[in-house]
């Protein structure tokens, strides 16, 4: 099996793609491509690479039917700079390998995330973990940003005062805010990366981590365009339905009213209208 070199991927390798106000994602390395997926899928038959059309059809078949192991043959390594509160959501995806900068060894940079006006919103009334879609007015946004900036400035002043006193870095850092930027290397195979992207590109995901997922998906498209297209079609834009929901679809197709009620009906209609 030949080493995979993808021309479009080589163009973006080691480039920093900005995310949020001070963050970035960088594709450090990749192993494999669309060809690796189809080669590994066909290995039991002893057949080599087929035509583009046949390869694309096979990749779509694999994704549609959840034959995931061929996608595990492709591996990505990213260098990410993100606010700590984003990194803490990120680390929940335990099917990857992460190595993060340590505040015990390094003096942390005076860099914190400051949201843009369009991302500052009130707490959602129907989503306990999210914000409303409509941003606050400009005056309120400016007040919020000033409060965040003032707090960060005061915290960093304390941090550096503790360091100047000779206090250990592992103690001096403990008052730093969740908005401070951290950096990490993240290695993950394509199957699990698709799972990450399916969750983090969803409109329910927090806007800040969604911004990183959007940039990373563009990188996946450069390395594995056929797999990325199949993922977008079958997973991102596809829908899965429960038994009750399938019965509701059949009833509606036959001209009957939607039998679902309450929260079941809300979730079902959200899927249809998404």
PDB file of N, CA, C and O in Angstrom, residues 127 129-130 199 201-207 210 263 270 274:
ATOM      1  N   UNK A 127     -33.192  26.339  26.449  1.00  0.00           N
ATOM      2  CA  UNK A 127     -31.977  25.531  26.371  1.00  0.00           C
ATOM      3  C   UNK A 127     -31.085  25.906  27.544  1.00  0.00           C
ATOM      4  O   UNK A 127     -30.443  26.949  27.541  1.00  0.00           O
ATOM      5  N   UNK A 129     -28.250  25.011  28.499  1.00  0.00           N
ATOM      6  CA  UNK A 129     -26.808  25.096  28.312  1.00  0.00           C
ATOM      7  C   UNK A 129     -26.419  26.023  27.165  1.00  0.00           C
ATOM      8  O   UNK A 129     -25.267  26.030  26.740  1.00  0.00           O
ATOM      9  N   UNK A 130     -27.347  26.825  26.679  1.00  0.00           N
ATOM     10  CA  UNK A 130     -27.029  27.660  25.523  1.00  0.00           C
ATOM     11  C   UNK A 130     -27.535  29.082  25.647  1.00  0.00           C
ATOM     12  O   UNK A 130     -28.161  29.481  26.636  1.00  0.00           O
ATOM     13  N   UNK A 199     -21.055  16.200  16.087  1.00  0.00           N
ATOM     14  CA  UNK A 199     -21.553  16.834  17.308  1.00  0.00           C
ATOM     15  C   UNK A 199     -21.255  18.328  17.337  1.00  0.00           C
ATOM     16  O   UNK A 199     -22.109  19.141  17.721  1.00  0.00           O
ATOM     17  N   UNK A 201     -20.464  20.437  14.824  1.00  0.00           N
ATOM     18  CA  UNK A 201     -21.009  21.263  13.745  1.00  0.00           C
ATOM     19  C   UNK A 201     -22.517  21.433  13.882  1.00  0.00           C
ATOM     20  O   UNK A 201     -23.126  22.220  13.158  1.00  0.00           O
ATOM     21  N   UNK A 202     -23.112  20.696  14.785  1.00  0.00           N
ATOM     22  CA  UNK A 202     -24.547  20.804  15.011  1.00  0.00           C
ATOM     23  C   UNK A 202     -24.893  22.185  15.565  1.00  0.00           C
ATOM     24  O   UNK A 202     -24.105  22.775  16.308  1.00  0.00           O
ATOM     25  N   UNK A 203     -26.063  22.692  15.212  1.00  0.00           N
ATOM     26  CA  UNK A 203     -26.422  24.049  15.636  1.00  0.00           C
ATOM     27  C   UNK A 203     -26.628  24.154  17.145  1.00  0.00           C
ATOM     28  O   UNK A 203     -26.655  25.259  17.695  1.00  0.00           O
ATOM     29  N   UNK A 204     -26.754  23.014  17.833  1.00  0.00           N
ATOM     30  CA  UNK A 204     -26.870  23.046  19.290  1.00  0.00           C
ATOM     31  C   UNK A 204     -25.515  23.238  19.970  1.00  0.00           C
ATOM     32  O   UNK A 204     -25.461  23.585  21.150  1.00  0.00           O
ATOM     33  N   UNK A 205     -24.427  22.968  19.260  1.00  0.00           N
ATOM     34  CA  UNK A 205     -23.091  23.096  19.849  1.00  0.00           C
ATOM     35  C   UNK A 205     -22.780  24.565  20.145  1.00  0.00           C
ATOM     36  O   UNK A 205     -23.305  25.470  19.488  1.00  0.00           O
ATOM     37  N   UNK A 206     -21.916  24.810  21.132  1.00  0.00           N
ATOM     38  CA  UNK A 206     -21.538  26.182  21.458  1.00  0.00           C
ATOM     39  C   UNK A 206     -20.847  26.827  20.262  1.00  0.00           C
ATOM     40  O   UNK A 206     -20.031  26.199  19.582  1.00  0.00           O
ATOM     41  N   UNK A 207     -21.174  28.081  20.011  1.00  0.00           N
ATOM     42  CA  UNK A 207     -20.691  28.777  18.810  1.00  0.00           C
ATOM     43  C   UNK A 207     -19.176  28.761  18.704  1.00  0.00           C
ATOM     44  O   UNK A 207     -18.627  28.621  17.601  1.00  0.00           O
ATOM     45  N   UNK A 210     -17.913  25.372  17.639  1.00  0.00           N
ATOM     46  CA  UNK A 210     -18.415  25.163  16.274  1.00  0.00           C
ATOM     47  C   UNK A 210     -17.522  25.862  15.256  1.00  0.00           C
ATOM     48  O   UNK A 210     -17.295  25.351  14.157  1.00  0.00           O
ATOM     49  N   UNK A 263     -43.279  16.705  23.655  1.00  0.00           N
ATOM     50  CA  UNK A 263     -41.864  16.846  23.332  1.00  0.00           C
ATOM     51  C   UNK A 263     -41.457  15.944  22.165  1.00  0.00           C
ATOM     52  O   UNK A 263     -40.611  16.315  21.353  1.00  0.00           O
ATOM     53  N   UNK A 270     -38.509  19.193  14.524  1.00  0.00           N
ATOM     54  CA  UNK A 270     -37.208  19.857  14.403  1.00  0.00           C
ATOM     55  C   UNK A 270     -36.320  19.085  13.435  1.00  0.00           C
ATOM     56  O   UNK A 270     -35.602  19.676  12.631  1.00  0.00           O
ATOM     57  N   UNK A 274     -34.967  20.778   9.954  1.00  0.00           N
ATOM     58  CA  UNK A 274     -33.560  21.146  10.149  1.00  0.00           C
ATOM     59  C   UNK A 274     -32.851  21.379   8.817  1.00  0.00           C
ATOM     60  O   UNK A 274     -33.023  20.606   7.883  1.00  0.00           O
TER      61      UNK A 274
END
